[in-house]
Structures are given as structure tokens and as C-alpha cells.
Coordinates of C-alpha atoms in Angstrom, one line a residue:
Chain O
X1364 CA 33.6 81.0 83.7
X1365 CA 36.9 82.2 83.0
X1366 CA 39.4 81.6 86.0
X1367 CA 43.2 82.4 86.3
X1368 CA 45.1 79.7 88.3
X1369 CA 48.6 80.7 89.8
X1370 CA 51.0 78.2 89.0
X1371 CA 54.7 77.4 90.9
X1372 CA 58.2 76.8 90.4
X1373 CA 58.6 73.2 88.4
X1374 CA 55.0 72.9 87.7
X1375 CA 55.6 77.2 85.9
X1376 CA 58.6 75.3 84.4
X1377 CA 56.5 72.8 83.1
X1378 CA 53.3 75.1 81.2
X1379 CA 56.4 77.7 80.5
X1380 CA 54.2 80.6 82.6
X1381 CA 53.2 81.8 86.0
X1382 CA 49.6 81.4 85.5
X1383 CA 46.9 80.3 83.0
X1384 CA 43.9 80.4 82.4
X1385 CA 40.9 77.7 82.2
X1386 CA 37.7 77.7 81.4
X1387 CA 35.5 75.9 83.9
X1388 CA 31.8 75.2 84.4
X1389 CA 29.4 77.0 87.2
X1390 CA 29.1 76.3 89.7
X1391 CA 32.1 74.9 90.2
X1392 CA 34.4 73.4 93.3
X1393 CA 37.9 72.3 93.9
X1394 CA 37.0 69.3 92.7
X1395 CA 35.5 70.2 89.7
X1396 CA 38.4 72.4 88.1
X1397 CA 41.1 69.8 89.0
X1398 CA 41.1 68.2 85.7
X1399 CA 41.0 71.3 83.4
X1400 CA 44.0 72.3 85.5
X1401 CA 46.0 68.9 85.3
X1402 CA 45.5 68.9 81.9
X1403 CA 48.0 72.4 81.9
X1404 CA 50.9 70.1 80.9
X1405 CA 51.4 66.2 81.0
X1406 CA 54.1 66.9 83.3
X1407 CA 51.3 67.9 85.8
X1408 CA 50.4 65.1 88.3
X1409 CA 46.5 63.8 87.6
X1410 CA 45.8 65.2 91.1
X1411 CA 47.5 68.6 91.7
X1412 CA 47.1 69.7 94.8
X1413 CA 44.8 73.3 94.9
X1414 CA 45.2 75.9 97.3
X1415 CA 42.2 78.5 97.0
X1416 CA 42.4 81.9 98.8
X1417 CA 46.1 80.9 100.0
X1418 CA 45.0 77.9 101.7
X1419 CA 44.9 74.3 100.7
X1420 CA 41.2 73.2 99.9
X1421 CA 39.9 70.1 99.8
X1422 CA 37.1 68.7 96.7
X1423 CA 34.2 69.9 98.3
X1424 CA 35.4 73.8 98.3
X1425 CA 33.3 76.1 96.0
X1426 CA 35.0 78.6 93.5
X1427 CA 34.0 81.5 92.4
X1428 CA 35.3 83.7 89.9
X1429 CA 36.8 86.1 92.7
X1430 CA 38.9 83.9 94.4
X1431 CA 42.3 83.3 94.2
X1432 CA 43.2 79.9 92.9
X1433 CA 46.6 78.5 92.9
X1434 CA 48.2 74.8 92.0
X1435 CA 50.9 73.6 94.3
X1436 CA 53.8 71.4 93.8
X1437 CA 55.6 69.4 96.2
X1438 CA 56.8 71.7 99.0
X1439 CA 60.7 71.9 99.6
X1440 CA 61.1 74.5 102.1
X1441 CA 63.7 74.0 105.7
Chain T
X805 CA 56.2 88.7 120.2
X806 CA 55.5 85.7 118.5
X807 CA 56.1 86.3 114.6
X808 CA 57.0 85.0 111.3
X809 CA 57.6 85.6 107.6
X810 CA 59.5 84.9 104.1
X811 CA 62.2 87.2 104.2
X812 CA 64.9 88.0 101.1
X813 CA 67.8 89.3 103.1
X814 CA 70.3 87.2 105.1
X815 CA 69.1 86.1 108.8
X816 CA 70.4 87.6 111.8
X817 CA 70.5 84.9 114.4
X818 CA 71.5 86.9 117.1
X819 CA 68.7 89.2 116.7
X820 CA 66.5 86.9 116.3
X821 CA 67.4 84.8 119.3
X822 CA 66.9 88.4 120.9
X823 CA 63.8 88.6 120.2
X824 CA 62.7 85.2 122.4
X825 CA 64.3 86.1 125.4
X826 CA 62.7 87.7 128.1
X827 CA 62.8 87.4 132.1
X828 CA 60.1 84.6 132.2
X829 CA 62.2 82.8 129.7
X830 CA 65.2 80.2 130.9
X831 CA 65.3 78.4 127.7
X832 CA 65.6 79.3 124.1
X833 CA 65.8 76.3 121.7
X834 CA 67.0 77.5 118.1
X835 CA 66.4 75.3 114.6
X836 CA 68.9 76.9 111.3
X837 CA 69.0 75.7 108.2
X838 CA 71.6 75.8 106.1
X839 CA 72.8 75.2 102.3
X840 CA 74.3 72.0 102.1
X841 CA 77.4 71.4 99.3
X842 CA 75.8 68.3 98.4
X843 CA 72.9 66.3 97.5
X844 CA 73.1 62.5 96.8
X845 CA 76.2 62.9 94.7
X846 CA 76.0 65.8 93.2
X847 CA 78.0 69.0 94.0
X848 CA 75.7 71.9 95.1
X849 CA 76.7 75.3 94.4
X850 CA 74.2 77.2 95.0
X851 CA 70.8 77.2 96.1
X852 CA 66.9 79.0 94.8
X853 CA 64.5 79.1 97.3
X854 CA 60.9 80.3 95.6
X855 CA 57.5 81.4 97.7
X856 CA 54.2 81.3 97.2
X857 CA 54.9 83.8 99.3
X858 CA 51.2 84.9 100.3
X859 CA 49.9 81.4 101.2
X860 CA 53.5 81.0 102.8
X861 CA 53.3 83.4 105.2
X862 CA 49.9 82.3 106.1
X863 CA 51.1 78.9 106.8
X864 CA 54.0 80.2 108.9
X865 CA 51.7 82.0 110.9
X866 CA 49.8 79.3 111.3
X867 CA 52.1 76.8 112.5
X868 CA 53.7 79.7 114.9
X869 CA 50.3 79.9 116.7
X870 CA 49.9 76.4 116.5
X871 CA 53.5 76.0 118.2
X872 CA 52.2 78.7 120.7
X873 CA 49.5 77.2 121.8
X874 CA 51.5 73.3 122.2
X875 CA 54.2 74.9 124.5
X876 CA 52.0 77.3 126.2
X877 CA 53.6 80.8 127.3
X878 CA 56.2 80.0 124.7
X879 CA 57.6 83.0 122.0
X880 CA 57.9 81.8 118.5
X881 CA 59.7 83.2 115.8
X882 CA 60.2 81.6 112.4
X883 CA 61.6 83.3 109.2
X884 CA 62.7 81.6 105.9
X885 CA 64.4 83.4 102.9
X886 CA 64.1 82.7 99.7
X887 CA 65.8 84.0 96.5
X888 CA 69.7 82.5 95.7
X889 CA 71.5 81.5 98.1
X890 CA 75.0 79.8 98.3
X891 CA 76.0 77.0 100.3
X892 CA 76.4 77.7 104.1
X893 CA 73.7 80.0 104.1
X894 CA 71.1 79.5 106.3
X895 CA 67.2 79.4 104.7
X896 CA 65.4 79.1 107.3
X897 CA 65.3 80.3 111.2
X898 CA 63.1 78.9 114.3
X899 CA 63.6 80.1 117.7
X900 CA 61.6 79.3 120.8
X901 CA 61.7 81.1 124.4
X902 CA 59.6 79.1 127.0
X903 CA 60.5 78.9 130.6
X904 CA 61.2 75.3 130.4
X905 CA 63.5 73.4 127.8
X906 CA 61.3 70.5 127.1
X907 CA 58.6 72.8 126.1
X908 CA 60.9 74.8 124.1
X909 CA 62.6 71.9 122.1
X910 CA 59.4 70.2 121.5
X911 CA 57.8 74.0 119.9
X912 CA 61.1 74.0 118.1
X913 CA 60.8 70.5 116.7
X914 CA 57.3 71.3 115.5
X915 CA 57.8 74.4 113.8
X916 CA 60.6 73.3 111.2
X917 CA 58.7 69.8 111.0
X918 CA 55.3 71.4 109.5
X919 CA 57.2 73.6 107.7
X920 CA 59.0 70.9 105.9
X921 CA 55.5 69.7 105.6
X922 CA 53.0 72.6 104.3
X923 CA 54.7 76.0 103.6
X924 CA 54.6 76.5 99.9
X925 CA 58.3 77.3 99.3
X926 CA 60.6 75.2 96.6
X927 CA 64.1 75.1 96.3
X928 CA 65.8 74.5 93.0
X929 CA 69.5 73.4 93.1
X930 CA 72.3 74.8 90.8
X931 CA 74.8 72.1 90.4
X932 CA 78.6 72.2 89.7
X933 CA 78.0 70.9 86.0
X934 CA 75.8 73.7 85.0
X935 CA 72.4 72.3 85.5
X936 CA 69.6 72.8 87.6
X937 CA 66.7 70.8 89.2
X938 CA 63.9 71.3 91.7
X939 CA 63.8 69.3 94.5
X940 CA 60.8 67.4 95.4
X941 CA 60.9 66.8 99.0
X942 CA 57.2 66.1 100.1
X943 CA 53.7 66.7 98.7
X944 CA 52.1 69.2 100.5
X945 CA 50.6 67.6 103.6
X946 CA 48.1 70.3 105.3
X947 CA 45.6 69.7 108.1
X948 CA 43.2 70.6 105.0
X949 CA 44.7 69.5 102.1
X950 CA 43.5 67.7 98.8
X951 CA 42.2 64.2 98.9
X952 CA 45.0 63.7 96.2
X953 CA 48.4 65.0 96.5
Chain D
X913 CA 85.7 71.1 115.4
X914 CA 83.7 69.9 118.5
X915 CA 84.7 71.5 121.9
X916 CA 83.2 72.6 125.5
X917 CA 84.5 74.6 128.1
X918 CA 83.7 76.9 131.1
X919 CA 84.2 80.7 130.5
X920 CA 83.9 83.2 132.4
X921 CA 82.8 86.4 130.0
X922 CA 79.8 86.3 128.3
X923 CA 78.4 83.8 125.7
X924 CA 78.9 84.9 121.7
X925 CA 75.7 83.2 120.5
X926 CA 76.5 84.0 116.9
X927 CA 80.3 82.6 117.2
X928 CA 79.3 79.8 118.1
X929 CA 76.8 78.8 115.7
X930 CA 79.3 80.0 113.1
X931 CA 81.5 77.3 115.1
X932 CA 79.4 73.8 114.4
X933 CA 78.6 76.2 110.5
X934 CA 80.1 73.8 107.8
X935 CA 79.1 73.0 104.4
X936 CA 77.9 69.5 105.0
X937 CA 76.1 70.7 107.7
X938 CA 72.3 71.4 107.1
X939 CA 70.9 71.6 110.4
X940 CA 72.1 73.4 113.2
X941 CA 70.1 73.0 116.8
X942 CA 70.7 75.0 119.5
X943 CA 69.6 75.3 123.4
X944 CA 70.2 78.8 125.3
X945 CA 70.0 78.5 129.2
X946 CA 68.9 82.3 131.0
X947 CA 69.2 83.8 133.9
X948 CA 65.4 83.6 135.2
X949 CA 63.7 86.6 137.0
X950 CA 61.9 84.6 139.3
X951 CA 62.3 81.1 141.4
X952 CA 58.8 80.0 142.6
X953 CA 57.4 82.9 144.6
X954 CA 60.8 84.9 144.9
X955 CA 62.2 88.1 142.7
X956 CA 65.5 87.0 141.4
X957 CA 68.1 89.7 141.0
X958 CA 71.1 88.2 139.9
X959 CA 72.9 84.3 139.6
X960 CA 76.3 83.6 140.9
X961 CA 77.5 80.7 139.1
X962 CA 80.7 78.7 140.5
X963 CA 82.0 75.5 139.2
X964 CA 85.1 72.6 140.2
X965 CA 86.7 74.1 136.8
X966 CA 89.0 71.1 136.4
X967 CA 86.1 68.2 136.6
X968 CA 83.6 70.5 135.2
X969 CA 85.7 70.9 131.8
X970 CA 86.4 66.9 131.9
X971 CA 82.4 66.1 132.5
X972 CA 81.4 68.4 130.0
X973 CA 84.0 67.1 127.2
X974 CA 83.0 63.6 127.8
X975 CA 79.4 64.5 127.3
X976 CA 80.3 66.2 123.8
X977 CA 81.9 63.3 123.1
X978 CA 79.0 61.7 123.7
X979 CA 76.7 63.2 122.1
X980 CA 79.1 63.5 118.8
X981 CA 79.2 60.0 119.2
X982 CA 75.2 59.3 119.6
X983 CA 74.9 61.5 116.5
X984 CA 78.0 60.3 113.7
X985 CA 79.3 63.2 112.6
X986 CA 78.1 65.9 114.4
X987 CA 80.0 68.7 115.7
X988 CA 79.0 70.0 118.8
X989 CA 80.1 73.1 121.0
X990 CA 79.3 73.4 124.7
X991 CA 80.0 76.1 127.1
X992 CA 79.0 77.0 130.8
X993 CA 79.1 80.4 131.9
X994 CA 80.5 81.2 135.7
X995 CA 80.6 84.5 138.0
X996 CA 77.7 86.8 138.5
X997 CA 74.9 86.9 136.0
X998 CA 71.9 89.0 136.3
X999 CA 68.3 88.6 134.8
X1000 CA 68.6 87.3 130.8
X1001 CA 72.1 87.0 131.2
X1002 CA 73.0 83.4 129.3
X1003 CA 74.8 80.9 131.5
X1004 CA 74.5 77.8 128.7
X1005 CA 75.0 77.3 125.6
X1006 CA 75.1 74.4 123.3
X1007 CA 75.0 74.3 119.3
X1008 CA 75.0 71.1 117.4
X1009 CA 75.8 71.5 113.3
X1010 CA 75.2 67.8 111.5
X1011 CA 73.8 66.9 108.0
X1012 CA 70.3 66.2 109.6
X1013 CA 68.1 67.7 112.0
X1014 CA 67.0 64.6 113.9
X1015 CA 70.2 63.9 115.5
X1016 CA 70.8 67.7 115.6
X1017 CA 68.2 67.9 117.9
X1018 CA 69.1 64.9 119.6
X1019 CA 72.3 65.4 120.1
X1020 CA 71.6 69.1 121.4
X1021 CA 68.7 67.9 123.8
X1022 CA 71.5 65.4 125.5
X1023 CA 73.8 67.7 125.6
X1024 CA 71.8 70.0 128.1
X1025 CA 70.4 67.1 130.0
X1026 CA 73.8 65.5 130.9
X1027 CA 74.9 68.8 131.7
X1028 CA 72.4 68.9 134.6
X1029 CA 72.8 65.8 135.5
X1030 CA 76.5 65.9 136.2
X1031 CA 78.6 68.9 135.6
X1032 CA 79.7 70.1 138.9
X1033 CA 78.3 73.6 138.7
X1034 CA 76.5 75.7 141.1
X1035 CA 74.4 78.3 141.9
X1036 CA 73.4 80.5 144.0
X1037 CA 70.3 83.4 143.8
X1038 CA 70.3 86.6 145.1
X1039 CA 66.8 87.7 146.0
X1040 CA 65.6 91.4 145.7
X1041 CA 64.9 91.0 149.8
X1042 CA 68.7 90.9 149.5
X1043 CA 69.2 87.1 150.8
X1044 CA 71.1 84.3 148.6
X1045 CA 70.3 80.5 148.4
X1046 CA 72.1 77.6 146.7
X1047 CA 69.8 76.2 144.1
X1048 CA 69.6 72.5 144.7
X1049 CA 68.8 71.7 141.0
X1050 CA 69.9 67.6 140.8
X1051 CA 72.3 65.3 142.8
X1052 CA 75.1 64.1 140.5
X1053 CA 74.1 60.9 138.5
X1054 CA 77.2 60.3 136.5
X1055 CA 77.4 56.8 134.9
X1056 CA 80.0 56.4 138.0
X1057 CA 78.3 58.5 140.5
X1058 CA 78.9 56.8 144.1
X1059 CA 76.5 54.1 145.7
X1060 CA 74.7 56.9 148.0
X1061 CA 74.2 60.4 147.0
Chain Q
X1119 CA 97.3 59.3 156.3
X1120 CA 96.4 63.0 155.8
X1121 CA 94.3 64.0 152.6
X1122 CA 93.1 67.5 151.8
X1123 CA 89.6 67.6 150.5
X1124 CA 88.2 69.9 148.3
X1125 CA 85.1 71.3 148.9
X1126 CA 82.3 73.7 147.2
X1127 CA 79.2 75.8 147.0
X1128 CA 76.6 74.9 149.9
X1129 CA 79.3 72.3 151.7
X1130 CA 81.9 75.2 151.3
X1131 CA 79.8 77.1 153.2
X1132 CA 78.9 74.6 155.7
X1133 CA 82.5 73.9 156.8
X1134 CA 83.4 77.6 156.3
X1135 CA 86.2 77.1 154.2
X1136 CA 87.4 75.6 150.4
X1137 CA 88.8 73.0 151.4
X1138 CA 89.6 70.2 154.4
X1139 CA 92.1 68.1 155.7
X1140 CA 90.7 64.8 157.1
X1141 CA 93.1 61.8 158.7
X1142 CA 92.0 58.2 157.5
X1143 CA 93.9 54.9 157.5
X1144 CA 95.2 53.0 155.3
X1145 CA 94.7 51.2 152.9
X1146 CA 92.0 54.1 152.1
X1147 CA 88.7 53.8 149.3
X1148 CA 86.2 55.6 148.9
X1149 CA 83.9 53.5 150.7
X1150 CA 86.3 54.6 153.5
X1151 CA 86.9 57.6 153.9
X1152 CA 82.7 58.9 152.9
X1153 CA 82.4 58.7 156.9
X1154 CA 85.8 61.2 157.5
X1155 CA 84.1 63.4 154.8
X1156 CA 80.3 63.6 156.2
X1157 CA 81.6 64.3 159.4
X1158 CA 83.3 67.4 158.4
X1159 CA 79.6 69.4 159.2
X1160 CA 76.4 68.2 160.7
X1161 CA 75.0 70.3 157.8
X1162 CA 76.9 67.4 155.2
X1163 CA 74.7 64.4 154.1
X1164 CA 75.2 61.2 155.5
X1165 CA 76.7 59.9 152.2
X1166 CA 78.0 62.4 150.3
X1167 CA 79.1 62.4 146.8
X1168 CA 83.3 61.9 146.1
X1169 CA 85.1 62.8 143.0
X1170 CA 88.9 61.3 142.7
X1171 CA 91.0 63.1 140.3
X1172 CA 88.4 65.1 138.9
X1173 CA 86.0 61.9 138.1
X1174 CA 83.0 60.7 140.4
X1175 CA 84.0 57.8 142.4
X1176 CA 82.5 54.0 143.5
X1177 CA 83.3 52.8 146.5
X1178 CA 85.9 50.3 145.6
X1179 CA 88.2 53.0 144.2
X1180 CA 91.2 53.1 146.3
X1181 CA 92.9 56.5 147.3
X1182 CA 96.0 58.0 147.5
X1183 CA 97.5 60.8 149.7
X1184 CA 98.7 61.8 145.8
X1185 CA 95.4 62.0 144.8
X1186 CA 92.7 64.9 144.4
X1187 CA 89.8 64.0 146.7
X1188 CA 86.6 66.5 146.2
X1189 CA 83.4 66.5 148.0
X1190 CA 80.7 67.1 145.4
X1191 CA 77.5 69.1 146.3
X1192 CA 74.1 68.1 144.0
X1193 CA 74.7 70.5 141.0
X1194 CA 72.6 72.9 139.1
X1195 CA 74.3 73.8 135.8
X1196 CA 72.7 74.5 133.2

């Protein structure tokens, strides 16, 4: 399945967009999809951390086409 | 009422501090942020502060109520801005009202701490020279985050 | 520049953060004392606050200095209200502006601790049964307090 | 020698009045004149609290009919 991922400050700076999309296998989890979205950019960490449905989500969190998936850089906020 | 949000105009301390008082409450313990001029040895002029600003809000609420709950009977509010901001602004706004200090500093200590922590929000400097550069200040650390940050 | 005082009119919350505001300051901590509408069991209609002005402005100075002192390079405001308050009126308040918010907080949390301790303030309640009482809060323990208090 | 004392809040009440003068010998301290002071009121502790020139005072500090003597009530700033 098709899924676009929402993607942050450096980390948009670094695939030159907003989002993208990748094309993952079903049925598919966090853990799954983490690759195809590391491999954005080479200035993506191996191991981005994944936020699905505005939360953070651990390996073992299905995904579905539906949901909202986002990739989050290191937070700077305060 | 306990509330918070990502907000894009300038904070109004006083009205915010408002909003935590009440009769029950003797102490109100207040957290700002503000732009700094400098970072390491650079000259800041001017300061981007970008949201994820769904998933932020969510987070703020979250660490509100979790704050809530610590200093029990306690009114939270926390706000951060985001957008450009120059230095001496202030970013980001906690304010606790609790009967007693030590639960009031302790709610106000948590709230900036885990937002430091979890709330998807980045900064990008704009320095004197002309150029730019986010600022990496910690991997996301949430009470459900990745195995790999 | 750091400074404390007792005043008389009410408390500028906003002035006073602008006060400890400065561009190499990115935290700013502040604690806000109330007028409380109740003491145990008792409806409390107003506070009459009344100090020894002279040793009252020296205790509270040294304690700034203290606390700027505790925390290099913060600047710290401090000011006690006196006369009659009523219910959400504040009678405290202390802001502390320094590059980090650890010894922000710090330094704020001393502030209002030492205060209690021993600044020679009192007060008094008026109850809505229309009696008064002197709130016996602390016996003075200053670092020379006498042998037997 | 004669020294004025002042005195506040619940002690100002106590005595009825601002301020005191008590008679002590000399050479005076703090240590003695405490016993002058308390026995302004029954309603004073035993060993109350001194301030000399606007400072709390040990008993070894010596006084002064020059000096400002103040009997200090516990306190409840803040």
C-alpha cells in the first residue's frame, strides 16, 4: 500500500518536501515501514523516530492506510 | 481551567497568570522562556519555532493533565508559540496555581521539563552572518516512544 | 538589575518579569504568593500585612544576594506587599531571569523559602465572623537568629 | 541604662503599645537584657527573639543606649 508520511523541519529540509510518499507491504507496522522511510534521504537517521495518529508509536503498532503517519526529528521546543 | 496550546501571537503573562489564580490558590509558580542572543558563540538574531502542531498540542495536553494529577488540585496552563521570533521574546509559558508552593514549583518544573522532552516543536536559529541551523536539542523521549531514537 | 523591597500598592506582575527580561536570559521562574480565602476551617475576608520596614528591606536584600549568588548570574527581583489585602490580592512576588532554568528555579524557590523563614513580616486575618488573628506562620531562623526563640 | 524597644504585630498588641522602654545595667548584651524584654507581658515568650540595628542578634552581642533594639515576633511573610 501507498502511504503518505508527514515529514518536519530539518528532516523536510533534508528530502526538500513536507511529506512523501512510500510504498509499503501489508500488513504493515511501525516497525515495518521504518526503513522505507529512513531511506527518504541519507541525512535521515537509520532509526527515525514515528509518530502515528499524532502520537509516538513504538515497532509493534499496526498501520493502516488511514492513519496519519508522521517522522519526527529531535524535539527543540522551551 | 487547566489548558494548553501552540499559539502564534505574543504571550500575555499577566493574563495568563490570571488565569491560575483563584481563592483556593496561595501560590502560583510561573516558567517563561525566552529568545536568547546567543548560542555557543554565535550571535542569535532571531529565532523559528515550527509545530507539529496537531501531535503538539496533544502532548501539551497530556503533560498538563499529567502535571494535574502530580500536584493534585493544581491549575495548569502551558502555551508555546511558534513562528519568528526575535531575541527577548518569550516561546513558551507555564503557570501553576496550587494552594501550596511546593506543589506548585514541582507541577511547574514538570511541565517545561517534558516539554523539552516530547512536544514536537523545533527551533531553527537565524544567525548574525546570514545563516541558519536547526537546533537539535534532544531526541524525542515519550513514555511510548520508538525503540530507536 | 537585581533588587527587593517592601511596597505598599499593589504588585505589577508583568513589570517585573520585564525587570529580570534580558537578552542572555532564557529562563525566567517566578513564584506569586495570594491572599487565601480560607485558613483551616475559617472564611478569610481580608489580610493585613505589617512589616519592621527597615530590617525587612535589609533581610530581604541579603537573601537576593543570596540567591544571585547561589545562581552566577542571575538577576533576581523580590518584593513584599504590606497593608490590607483581600482574597487573591498578591502579597509576594519574586522573579528570577538567568541563562538556565535550573538555577532559575532554584534560585526563585530560595528566594520564597528564606523569605518565610526570616523577613520580619506579619499578618493578621480577618474572619467573616468579623474577628482577626496573627498568623503564626514560622519563628525567625536567620543564620544569626538568637540561641532561644 | 534606658533603651527603648521596639515592638510589633502580636507582642505590639500584648504590651498595648509600639514600642517600650526597659532599664538594664551595664555593660548590657543581648543575653542580658532577653529577661527585661520577656517581662514586658506575661503574654511574651520566655526567650524571645532580639534584632540590634535591624539584624537578629546572639547573645554575646553587646548593646548600646545608641543602638536600635527590636523584639521580633515569629513571622509569616510570604
Amino acid at each position: 500500500m501507498k502511504l503518505t508520511v508527514r515529514v518536519f523541519a530539518a528532516y523536510a529540509d533534508a528530502i526538500g518536501s513536507d511529506h512523501a510518499v512510500i510504498t509499503v507491504a501489508e500488513p504493515a507496522t511501525v516497525g515495518s515501514i521504518r526503513s522505507a522511510i529512513a531511506a527518504l534521504s541519507p541525512l535521515l537517521p537509520p532509526h527515525p523516530v514515528i509518530a502515528v495518529n499524532e502520537a509516538y508509536a513504538t515497532d509493534d503498532v499496526a498501520v493502516h492506510s488511514s492513519d496519519e503517519i508522521a517522522v519526527i526529528p529531535p524535539v527543540a521546543g522551551g | 481551567m487547566s489548558r494548553s496550546g501552540i499559539v502564534d501571537l505574543p504571550i500575555d503573562v499577566s493574563a495568563i497568570v490570571g488565569e491560575v489564580q483563584a481563592p483556593g490558590h496561595g501560590a502560583i509558580a510561573t516558567f517563561l522562556g525566552t529568545v536568547r542572543g546567543s548560542s555557543g558563540k554565535r550571535v542569535v538574531t532571531g529565532l523559528e519555532y515550527s509545530a507539529y502542531v496537531e501531535m503538539a498540542e496533544r502532548e501539551m495536553a497530556d503533560i498538563v493533565r499529567e502535571a494535574a494529577a502530580l500536584a493534585s488540585g493544581a491549575e495548569v496552563v502551558a502555551v508555546h508559540r511558534v513562528g519568528n521570533l526575535v531575541v527577548g521574546d518569550s516561546c513558551v509559558m507555564i503557570a501553576v496555581g496550587h494552594a501550596h508552593r511546593g506543589p506548585a514549583f514541582d507541577a511547574c518544573r514538570y511541565v517545561i521539563e517534558e516539554i523539552k522532552k516530547r512536544v514536537p516543536i523545533w527551533k531553527r536559529e537565524h544567525y548574525a552572518d546570514g545563516s541558519t541551523e536547526w537546533v537539535n536539542a534532544a531526541a524525542p523521549q515519550a513514555r511510548a516512544a520508538g525503540t530507536s531514537a
